[in-house]
Amino acid sequence: MSHILLVPTVTCLVLSLQSMSARADDPNDIVIFANKSVAVNTITIEKARLLFLKIRKSWKKGGKAIAIHASVGEESRNFFVNAVLNRTISEDQSYWQKQKVMTGETPPPEFKNTLKAVFSIRNSISYCLRKDYLEGVVKILLVIPAAPGG
Amino acid sequence: MGNNKIKYIIWIALTVLILVTSTAFTQEINETTQDAQESPTSEPEKLAIKLEAMEQELKKLKTAQEEQRIDQAETAQLKEEMEQLKSKIAEMEKAQTMSDFEEDAQDYAIDHLSFFGYFDLKFAKSFMDDRNLFKAVYEGISTFYISDIHLYIKSEMTQSLSALVELGFIFSPHGADKSYEHSAFGTEYERIDSSFVDPRTTKEHVYGGLIIERAHLTYSPVDWFGVIAGRYLTPYGIWNIEHSPTVVTTIRTPYMQLRQMVPLAQTGLQVFGRLYPSDTWIFDYGITLSNGRGPIESVKDLDENKGLGMRLKLTYMGDNIMAAAGSYGYFGSYTDIKKVAISELNPDLTLNKDVKYPLFIDIVTTSSYDEYLVSSDIVLEIFGVKLQAEYVYRYVHTLTPSVRSLQETALAGAPPTEILYTASSVGLGAYGLIMWDLPIAEKIGGVRLAPYFMYEYNDTDSNQQILSAQLLVAGLNIKPSPYVTLKAEYMRILPTSDLAGNVHVITAQMAISF
């Protein structure tokens, strides 16, 4: 009797798990991508944070990492600073004012078209919204889901 | 006659009646006949007519349906054409966008020169007893003043090569006290006056000063190895690295910085690097080699002993927590010299040329000591609260004692006729600071408020008790923008020596970074 109940129970479980993990791609997801010259294929949020705060400046497998921001005011930048750098835009600006006088370090360069910038610059990394992403020109390292309701 | 009349009347009435009736009857018959001729009299005919009518109706419906079908077909066709057009436009846009991604990737050509800096404006008022030694520093008069203006010049020549120059522009030495009037010591009050009158316009100007904080080249091909060459900030502690009023928490600089218990900057070389045990742990190291300390060390060294130092620091960076602990150890020598011209003369005071090199310069050491120091620092930032502390221990081993100045002799309590010499000593300095970034910025238009409190104990030189003091500082740090920092602070100095009394100072500061 128990064997009879086992199959439908397992089936229900698997289906419910699938429904939980399945998630349609949101056009407002943040896609973090790099130039195809970059040797790594994935990145963690922590590592991305270190690169964009210029605490870490080289790729683990070699080459100077060129972090590229979207232009100030872009929706992708606001989301990225919040979700990855874990701060507000104002806090990010304060951080760079502090870095400049402490070590002379300047913030990453900005480009309106981050996809084209990363495509054109070796060892570079940047981000954009999924709806702006084009397949095949750069490699995706990480996708950060959009905030619920955002 | 009567009966005939009646019969006659009846007969006429009947005749009329018959005529009328027959006419009507005839008409009715005709109508009936006509009706009979137009409407079927039989059921099949009735059905046939009905069928025909229904067919007509059906025809009409079909026509209407056909017309509607044509409209729908036309609409559908238009929609399809629109979709095809949209698809074509998207393809063309994509093709145009993709044409931007045809060239090969290049290295990022920086060649970037940037200028930035900071300055501040302070307003301060001190309170103390009339008879207080600290009046040498705090006159007790409220005043506005600008500490200094710093300008940075940064050039990133390549991805691995950069240069940084930090210059400080100050109004000093104009206004600095050179000496005090003292009847027993026979000295006069003297203050530096660097004003002058332009002979062309008769307008008075005042010379300021220029400080070269640092000027160095940095070569860093990889994170784990780099070289700095030039004049650089000693990589120790927290305050020395932050050093700008736009970055440091308090207005008041700790005594350990003011009295330079650790050399604040050095001229020479530094090897540095950064390693990543994990994504959240960072290990920094640095090795310094320099002229060390000296009376003119930024210009040249006056001994062969170079200053050697090592910096180690471990940092943890989490989502809402940052913790770091570091240490710097240093060994160096201080030497001061005088140059004595020596000449071998004949009795007639001419040079004795029988002697090799009758005229030469002798270098004589007038003061020297070895110093060993170790510093440690710790900082913890968690959910807006910052805890920060530093400690310095310095041992000075005097090799060639020097004569103490008249002021130092007086402060040591000795008579002016007594000659005092410097001696080996120990110095201790430590401070602890706590600051809380209040979580109300979003409610007050993004303005950040952070109250803070600092305690410092400093005993710079165990042979000069006058330099020993405790400091209590409390204040509020206000940041209305990333470029502007406002501070309001109360400071109390509690000197250890009985020769000086307590001092209370209130200060407001506006620090700008640009």
XYZ file of C-alpha atoms in Angstrom:
664
model
C 0.000 0.000 0.000
C 2.824 2.292 0.898
C 4.453 1.642 -2.463
C 1.295 2.755 -4.184
C 1.360 6.068 -2.352
C 5.084 6.584 -2.877
C 5.026 7.293 -6.609
C 2.351 9.990 -6.613
C 3.879 11.567 -3.514
C 7.299 11.788 -5.100
C 5.823 13.077 -8.296
C 3.970 15.828 -6.456
C 7.118 16.747 -4.595
C 9.209 16.986 -7.730
C 6.602 19.037 -9.508
C 6.274 21.459 -6.605
C 10.022 21.901 -6.419
C 10.186 22.560 -10.123
C 7.445 25.138 -9.866
C 9.312 26.859 -7.025
C 12.610 27.022 -8.894
C 11.228 27.842 -12.259
C 11.211 31.599 -12.781
C 10.574 33.493 -15.905
C 13.433 35.827 -16.984
C 12.645 39.355 -15.836
C 13.759 42.072 -18.254
C 14.907 44.075 -15.215
C 17.330 41.418 -14.007
C 20.932 42.644 -13.817
C 23.318 40.759 -16.052
C 26.995 41.000 -15.078
C 29.206 40.215 -18.028
C 32.843 40.375 -19.081
C 34.936 40.596 -22.194
C 35.587 37.196 -23.748
C 39.300 37.598 -22.940
C 38.509 37.136 -19.251
C 39.477 33.621 -18.210
C 36.835 33.144 -15.513
C 33.320 32.042 -16.396
C 31.487 32.882 -13.193
C 31.759 35.426 -10.435
C 30.297 35.845 -6.983
C 28.625 39.019 -5.770
C 31.436 39.471 -3.237
C 34.101 39.291 -5.921
C 32.178 41.667 -8.170
C 31.919 44.079 -5.262
C 35.683 44.009 -4.710
C 36.300 44.716 -8.399
C 33.907 47.648 -8.613
C 35.229 49.165 -5.374
C 38.738 48.733 -6.831
C 39.799 46.794 -3.769
C 40.646 44.000 -6.132
C 42.199 45.069 -9.426
C 43.281 41.896 -11.156
C 41.580 38.753 -12.365
C 42.469 35.598 -10.476
C 43.753 33.960 -13.638
C 45.669 37.013 -14.777
C 45.140 40.411 -16.307
C 44.141 43.766 -14.891
C 40.407 43.928 -14.292
C 38.759 46.983 -15.830
C 35.476 47.560 -14.026
C 33.069 49.728 -16.003
C 30.054 51.487 -14.588
C 26.911 52.526 -16.397
C 26.420 56.290 -16.582
C 25.154 58.095 -13.510
C 21.381 58.096 -13.422
C 20.958 54.899 -15.432
C 18.480 52.457 -13.923
C 21.001 49.639 -14.174
C 23.562 51.602 -12.182
C 21.128 52.386 -9.394
C 20.146 48.743 -9.126
C 23.747 47.499 -9.327
C 25.062 49.874 -6.654
C 22.234 48.837 -4.375
C 22.254 45.101 -4.993
C 25.971 44.383 -5.478
C 27.839 47.195 -3.742
C 25.295 47.145 -0.927
C 25.009 50.916 -0.655
C 23.062 53.878 -1.923
C 24.269 56.110 -4.765
C 25.127 58.819 -2.237
C 27.122 56.361 -0.119
C 28.943 55.202 -3.228
C 29.881 58.794 -4.074
C 31.073 59.311 -0.492
C 33.179 56.167 -0.752
C 34.983 57.495 -3.820
C 35.543 60.926 -2.319
C 37.176 59.109 0.576
C 39.277 56.836 -1.633
C 40.553 59.765 -3.680
C 42.074 61.605 -0.731
C 43.290 58.453 1.023
C 44.977 56.624 -1.828
C 44.423 58.742 -4.929
C 42.197 55.979 -6.323
C 39.570 57.223 -8.783
C 36.200 55.590 -9.530
C 35.729 53.184 -12.455
C 35.095 54.738 -15.862
C 31.504 55.196 -17.008
C 29.942 54.342 -20.346
C 26.384 54.755 -21.552
C 26.611 51.550 -23.614
C 28.312 49.186 -21.205
C 27.846 46.237 -23.543
C 29.813 47.891 -26.298
C 32.426 49.107 -23.835
C 33.049 45.629 -22.453
C 33.063 44.149 -25.923
C 35.740 46.665 -26.927
C 37.973 46.575 -23.863
C 40.042 43.535 -22.912
C 39.675 42.202 -19.375
C 36.726 44.454 -18.654
C 33.575 43.747 -16.675
C 30.282 45.583 -16.461
C 26.543 45.092 -16.231
C 23.227 45.979 -17.828
C 19.558 45.150 -17.573
C 18.540 41.899 -19.216
C 16.319 43.732 -21.669
C 19.392 45.571 -22.987
C 21.578 42.491 -23.218
C 22.600 41.043 -26.596
C 23.570 37.434 -26.877
C 26.945 36.428 -28.216
C 29.027 39.597 -27.849
C 30.299 39.126 -24.270
C 30.156 36.387 -21.653
C 27.721 36.340 -18.739
C 29.295 35.854 -15.348
C 26.324 36.341 -13.068
C 22.633 37.228 -13.233
C 21.049 39.037 -10.311
C 17.260 38.794 -10.169
C 15.289 42.004 -10.129
C 13.843 43.021 -6.798
C 10.238 41.810 -6.380
C 7.858 44.471 -7.540
C 10.724 46.372 -9.101
C -104.507 51.947 -54.009
C -103.022 51.565 -50.656
C -102.129 47.937 -51.033
C -100.710 48.460 -54.474
C -98.630 51.278 -53.183
C -97.295 49.204 -50.450
C -96.546 46.390 -52.816
C -95.020 48.831 -55.198
C -92.816 50.253 -52.412
C -91.880 46.809 -51.197
C -91.069 45.808 -54.753
C -88.790 48.862 -55.247
C -87.114 48.339 -51.881
C -86.495 44.740 -52.690
C -85.145 45.722 -56.085
C -82.814 48.299 -54.552
C -81.834 45.904 -51.864
C -81.056 43.254 -54.384
C -79.053 45.684 -56.474
C -77.047 46.959 -53.579
C -76.459 43.565 -52.185
C -75.398 42.175 -55.484
C -73.017 45.004 -56.063
C -71.440 44.524 -52.704
C -71.499 40.845 -53.147
C -69.895 41.235 -56.533
C -67.221 43.496 -55.159
C -66.553 41.105 -52.349
C -66.447 38.287 -54.758
C -64.006 40.237 -56.906
C -61.814 41.016 -53.913
C -62.064 37.523 -52.737
C -61.242 36.318 -56.139
C -58.278 38.664 -56.309
C -57.126 37.581 -52.887
C -57.685 34.119 -53.907
C -55.585 34.770 -56.917
C -52.623 36.491 -54.792
C -52.338 34.427 -51.587
C -52.012 30.722 -51.944
C -54.862 28.924 -51.027
C -52.863 25.703 -50.500
C -50.329 24.775 -47.822
C -47.423 23.907 -50.195
C -47.696 27.266 -51.757
C -47.646 28.887 -48.397
C -44.532 26.934 -47.500
C -42.936 27.765 -50.794
C -43.395 31.429 -50.221
C -42.017 31.113 -46.723
C -39.026 29.237 -48.011
C -38.334 31.845 -50.568
C -38.474 34.510 -47.911
C -36.078 32.537 -45.748
C -33.712 32.101 -48.646
C -33.743 35.827 -49.210
C -32.958 36.309 -45.562
C -30.155 33.794 -45.715
C -28.748 35.487 -48.734
C -28.679 38.745 -46.889
C -26.943 37.135 -43.922
C -24.393 35.476 -46.109
C -23.636 38.724 -47.820
C -23.196 40.464 -44.494
C -21.036 37.627 -43.233
C -18.987 37.714 -46.370
C -18.415 41.407 -45.967
C -17.419 40.894 -42.359
C -15.161 38.077 -43.341
C -13.504 40.295 -45.872
C -13.009 42.985 -43.225
C -11.553 40.457 -40.813
C -9.312 39.048 -43.485
C -8.129 42.509 -44.374
C -7.529 43.328 -40.713
C -5.680 40.090 -40.198
C -3.581 40.738 -43.243
C -2.760 44.238 -42.050
C -1.789 42.890 -38.662
C 0.397 40.285 -40.241
C 2.094 42.888 -42.394
C 2.655 45.056 -39.328
C 4.248 42.167 -37.446
C 6.487 41.437 -40.400
C 7.491 45.072 -40.542
C 8.248 45.158 -36.822
C 10.306 42.025 -37.123
C 12.222 43.517 -40.020
C 12.899 46.720 -38.096
C 14.121 44.716 -35.097
C 16.420 42.718 -37.331
C 17.767 45.867 -38.927
C 18.341 47.449 -35.528
C 20.063 44.334 -34.338
C 22.172 44.208 -37.464
C 23.124 47.835 -36.966
C 23.901 47.195 -33.302
C 25.861 44.099 -34.146
C 27.923 46.105 -36.619
C 29.190 47.998 -33.560
C 30.582 44.745 -32.238
C 32.799 43.890 -35.130
C 36.119 45.390 -34.148
C 38.569 43.485 -31.943
C 38.862 44.269 -28.247
C 41.634 46.680 -27.234
C 43.454 47.346 -24.006
C 41.912 50.179 -22.014
C 43.905 53.288 -22.868
C 43.719 55.325 -19.711
C 46.120 58.230 -20.111
C 44.038 59.919 -17.513
C 45.096 63.035 -15.619
C 42.866 64.169 -12.816
C 42.823 66.945 -10.245
C 40.960 66.896 -6.985
C 41.439 68.077 -3.431
C 39.982 69.383 -0.237
C 40.051 72.302 2.168
C 38.304 73.270 5.335
C 37.134 76.229 7.364
C 37.053 76.098 11.145
C 35.671 78.281 13.868
C 37.111 77.664 17.339
C 36.887 79.114 20.831
C 38.879 77.863 23.803
C 38.258 78.285 27.495
C 40.900 77.938 30.238
C 42.308 79.581 33.314
C 44.219 82.799 32.723
C 47.385 81.190 34.017
C 47.677 78.262 31.675
C 50.615 77.003 29.668
C 48.267 75.989 26.861
C 47.837 79.634 25.999
C 50.946 79.103 23.928
C 48.619 77.217 21.565
C 45.103 78.381 22.441
C 44.865 82.115 23.041
C 41.285 81.846 24.249
C 40.077 84.095 21.439
C 37.411 82.916 19.000
C 38.644 82.740 15.461
C 37.935 81.495 11.967
C 40.795 79.766 10.205
C 41.632 77.540 7.265
C 44.018 74.722 8.158
C 45.273 74.020 4.689
C 44.213 73.448 1.113
C 45.250 70.172 -0.479
C 45.502 69.617 -4.173
C 45.982 66.190 -5.708
C 47.385 65.522 -9.130
C 46.872 61.945 -10.289
C 48.039 60.498 -13.550
C 47.255 56.963 -14.682
C 49.753 56.442 -17.430
C 48.948 52.776 -17.998
C 46.899 50.117 -16.256
C 49.908 49.313 -14.052
C 51.663 52.666 -13.790
C 50.432 55.781 -12.042
C 51.780 58.865 -10.298
C 50.300 60.820 -7.429
C 51.264 64.204 -6.032
C 49.577 65.733 -3.006
C 50.381 69.352 -2.223
C 49.300 71.302 0.828
C 48.962 75.079 0.631
C 49.014 76.815 4.001
C 48.957 80.369 5.295
C 51.763 79.492 7.702
C 54.519 80.096 8.615
C 52.988 83.555 8.788
C 51.847 84.035 12.382
C 53.842 81.181 13.941
C 55.477 81.938 17.312
C 59.254 81.699 17.144
C 59.994 82.529 20.767
C 58.386 83.925 23.915
C 59.477 86.820 26.003
C 61.086 85.540 29.185
C 62.898 87.841 31.540
C 64.902 85.062 33.190
C 65.986 83.557 29.914
C 66.528 86.940 28.313
C 64.403 86.141 25.303
C 62.029 88.370 23.382
C 58.686 87.453 21.873
C 59.080 86.843 18.185
C 56.449 85.902 15.658
C 57.033 85.065 12.030
C 55.760 87.782 9.751
C 55.893 86.863 6.100
C 54.066 89.926 4.843
C 55.637 92.230 2.321
C 54.672 95.279 0.314
C 54.622 95.099 -3.442
C 56.881 97.961 -4.539
C 54.925 98.405 -7.736
C 51.474 98.800 -6.232
C 52.173 99.353 -2.485
C 49.672 96.590 -1.800
C 50.579 94.338 1.137
C 50.723 90.616 0.523
C 51.409 87.673 2.792
C 53.580 84.713 1.894
C 52.089 81.322 2.600
C 53.699 77.946 2.554
C 53.746 74.850 0.432
C 53.898 71.343 1.852
C 54.700 68.367 -0.328
C 52.679 65.670 1.402
C 53.578 63.009 -1.106
C 54.888 62.593 -4.608
C 55.403 59.078 -5.841
C 55.218 56.662 -8.697
C 53.258 53.454 -8.266
C 53.939 50.370 -10.350
C 51.475 47.565 -9.694
C 51.347 44.899 -12.428
C 49.472 42.453 -10.188
C 47.534 42.794 -6.954
C 50.026 40.781 -4.914
C 53.077 42.871 -5.841
C 53.706 46.553 -6.427
C 56.354 49.212 -5.832
C 55.993 52.804 -4.702
C 58.955 55.114 -5.238
C 59.120 58.668 -3.974
C 57.664 60.348 -0.954
C 54.765 58.352 0.398
C 52.530 58.305 3.446
C 53.760 55.738 5.954
C 51.323 52.825 5.637
C 50.460 52.693 9.311
C 47.297 53.038 11.325
C 43.994 54.474 10.212
C 44.328 58.197 10.807
C 47.502 58.613 8.813
C 45.942 57.035 5.738
C 42.622 58.897 6.079
C 44.309 62.195 7.151
C 41.833 64.467 5.340
C 39.159 66.407 7.288
C 36.652 65.160 4.726
C 37.405 61.578 5.766
C 38.465 61.485 9.433
C 35.698 61.445 11.969
C 36.762 64.180 14.379
C 37.987 67.740 13.993
C 40.724 67.140 16.537
C 43.759 65.182 15.310
C 45.125 62.758 17.902
C 48.395 63.678 19.603
C 50.047 60.553 18.215
C 49.629 62.120 14.756
C 50.438 65.709 15.752
C 53.630 64.650 17.521
C 54.546 62.174 14.793
C 55.216 59.241 17.045
C 55.447 57.304 13.792
C 56.986 59.084 10.789
C 53.939 60.330 8.890
C 55.675 60.221 5.525
C 58.932 58.780 4.233
C 61.134 59.280 1.218
C 62.306 56.060 -0.377
C 60.768 52.838 -1.617
C 57.839 50.703 -0.601
C 56.961 47.207 -1.744
C 53.307 46.309 -1.222
C 50.737 43.741 -2.163
C 47.299 42.356 -1.532
C 46.190 38.741 -1.303
C 42.693 37.255 -1.153
C 42.356 34.156 1.037
C 38.665 34.201 0.057
C 36.087 36.529 -1.519
C 35.557 38.279 1.816
C 39.039 38.184 3.377
C 41.841 40.512 2.291
C 45.465 40.415 3.413
C 47.711 43.427 2.847
C 51.445 43.694 3.364
C 53.954 46.496 2.905
C 57.700 46.885 3.377
C 59.167 50.390 3.609
C 62.762 51.458 3.052
C 63.563 55.154 3.454
C 65.793 57.892 4.821
C 63.950 57.367 8.078
C 63.759 60.333 10.429
C 66.084 63.270 10.346
C 66.126 67.063 10.559
C 66.060 67.291 6.760
C 65.052 63.740 5.807
C 62.709 64.927 3.050
C 65.696 66.602 1.398
C 68.455 64.126 2.236
C 69.583 61.576 4.780
C 72.373 62.464 7.196
C 73.405 58.910 8.095
C 73.842 55.541 6.441
C 71.157 53.884 8.515
C 67.946 53.649 6.565
C 64.536 53.350 8.113
C 62.987 49.930 7.675
C 59.351 49.134 8.295
C 56.762 46.439 7.731
C 52.992 46.676 7.540
C 50.550 43.772 7.885
C 46.780 44.052 7.776
C 43.876 41.623 7.625
C 40.414 42.776 6.550
C 37.043 41.070 6.475
C 34.344 42.542 4.208
C 30.872 41.182 4.649
C 27.520 42.541 3.547
C 26.871 44.729 6.584
C 30.104 44.290 8.480
C 33.692 45.318 7.887
C 36.485 44.493 10.301
C 40.198 45.125 9.987
C 43.248 44.703 12.180
C 46.709 45.852 11.286
C 50.167 46.531 12.602
C 53.273 48.462 11.566
C 56.769 47.952 12.917
C 59.629 50.348 12.254
C 63.296 50.616 13.024
C 65.380 53.653 12.103
C 68.030 56.130 13.167
C 67.927 59.864 13.593
C 71.104 61.837 13.034
C 71.778 65.555 13.014
C 75.108 66.992 11.990
C 76.932 70.211 11.676
C 79.501 71.100 9.041
C 82.730 72.501 10.297
C 85.158 74.107 7.920
C 88.738 73.215 8.891
C 91.800 74.820 7.383
C 95.495 74.164 7.934
C 97.126 77.614 8.016
C 100.601 78.987 8.023
C 101.623 81.516 10.713
C 100.753 84.245 8.228
C 97.250 82.768 7.921
C 97.771 81.547 4.396
C 96.862 77.992 3.507
C 99.595 75.450 4.286
C 99.935 73.747 0.962
C 102.445 71.256 2.319
C 99.509 69.437 3.792
C 97.236 67.440 1.525
C 93.817 69.111 1.375
C 94.588 72.041 3.746
C 90.940 73.126 3.559
C 88.138 70.619 4.164
C 84.692 70.195 5.666
C 84.300 67.970 8.686
C 80.918 66.356 9.355
C 80.248 66.324 13.085
C 77.319 64.452 14.602
C 75.489 66.668 17.046
C 72.588 64.392 17.882
C 71.598 60.823 17.137
C 69.342 58.092 18.385
C 67.914 54.766 17.298
C 64.207 54.250 17.506
C 62.053 51.135 17.543
C 58.341 51.438 17.309
C 55.326 49.276 16.851
C 51.794 50.380 16.148
C 48.536 48.502 15.925
C 45.114 49.491 14.694
C 41.681 47.983 14.647
C 38.403 49.057 13.082
C 34.968 47.513 13.124
C 32.016 48.813 11.119
C 28.731 47.069 11.698
C 25.248 48.290 10.838
C 26.297 51.926 10.885
C 28.383 51.794 14.070
C 32.112 52.357 13.739
C 34.643 51.395 16.417
C 38.219 52.446 15.810
C 41.362 52.314 17.937
C 45.097 52.776 17.483
C 48.098 52.219 19.706
C 51.746 53.221 19.336
C 54.727 52.197 21.440
C 58.027 53.939 20.716
C 61.418 53.356 22.275
C 64.166 55.909 21.653
C 67.723 54.838 22.408
C 69.870 57.961 22.537
C 73.338 57.560 21.028
C 74.587 61.145 20.861
C 72.597 63.326 23.249
C 71.762 66.840 22.170
C 71.286 69.934 24.258
C 67.670 70.658 25.103
C 66.218 73.996 24.069
C 65.602 76.787 26.587
C 61.882 76.117 26.411
C 62.361 72.419 27.078
C 64.680 73.304 29.976
C 62.091 75.646 31.445
C 59.300 73.097 30.975
C 61.458 70.508 32.707
C 61.547 72.813 35.703
C 65.280 73.463 35.502
C 66.938 76.900 35.809
C 67.998 78.506 32.504
C 71.645 78.166 33.415
C 71.400 74.395 33.592
C 72.205 72.483 30.437
C 69.913 69.543 29.904
C 70.534 66.775 27.379
C 68.161 64.457 25.598
C 68.040 60.912 26.927
C 66.588 57.559 26.019
C 62.840 57.505 26.454
C 59.648 55.591 25.882
C 56.542 56.983 24.248
C 52.962 55.657 24.432
C 49.929 56.820 22.525
C 46.481 55.321 22.163
C 42.980 56.410 21.270
C 39.572 54.829 20.950
C 36.749 56.228 18.863
C 33.114 55.273 18.445
C 30.771 56.761 15.865
C 27.177 55.897 15.009
C 25.740 56.690 11.584
C 22.131 57.277 12.609
C 19.649 55.298 10.445
C 17.516 58.356 9.716
C 19.148 59.658 6.541
C 16.188 58.652 4.363
C 13.790 60.572 6.584
C 15.781 63.813 6.490
C 16.504 64.191 2.811
C 19.566 61.961 2.701
C 21.545 63.971 5.281
C 23.749 61.669 7.360
C 24.113 62.375 11.046
C 26.760 60.613 13.085
C 27.501 61.462 16.715
C 30.927 60.380 17.959
C 33.073 60.133 21.036
C 36.849 59.756 21.321
C 39.226 59.211 24.198
C 42.981 59.539 23.820
C 45.873 58.988 26.151
C 49.252 60.250 25.079
C 52.663 60.198 26.743
C 54.917 61.084 23.852
C 58.195 61.274 25.776
C 58.682 59.792 29.214
C 61.324 62.455 29.867
C 58.918 65.340 29.171
C 55.877 65.051 31.356
C 54.501 68.286 29.955
C 53.712 66.362 26.784
C 51.552 63.835 28.589
C 47.784 64.385 28.430
C 44.384 62.824 28.097
C 41.818 63.985 25.595
C 38.045 63.726 25.669
C 36.224 64.571 22.472
C 32.518 64.520 21.694
C 30.895 65.759 18.543
C 28.481 65.441 15.684
C 29.389 64.660 12.099
C 26.878 65.922 9.520
C 27.091 64.925 5.874
C 24.496 66.713 3.717
C 26.293 65.616 0.559
C 29.190 63.339 -0.449
C 31.281 66.500 -0.960
C 30.527 68.439 2.209
C 31.158 67.430 5.813
C 30.100 69.567 8.756
C 31.319 68.880 12.262
C 30.635 70.370 15.662
C 32.857 69.283 18.511
C 33.715 69.778 22.160
C 37.193 68.841 23.334
C 38.673 68.728 26.803
C 42.422 68.447 27.317
C 43.492 67.047 30.675
C 47.267 67.447 30.985
C 49.102 65.076 33.283
C 51.633 67.689 34.292
C 50.815 70.145 37.067
C 52.370 72.866 34.958
C 49.337 73.075 32.696
C 45.644 73.368 33.404
C 42.644 71.886 31.652
C 41.496 73.369 28.396
C 38.012 73.320 26.870
C 37.643 73.935 23.170
C 34.541 74.122 21.021
C 35.054 73.931 17.293
C 32.904 73.893 14.182
C 34.262 72.778 10.850
C 33.178 72.716 7.244
C 35.283 70.376 5.099
C 34.903 70.356 1.350
C 36.193 67.826 -1.150
C 36.272 68.769 -4.799
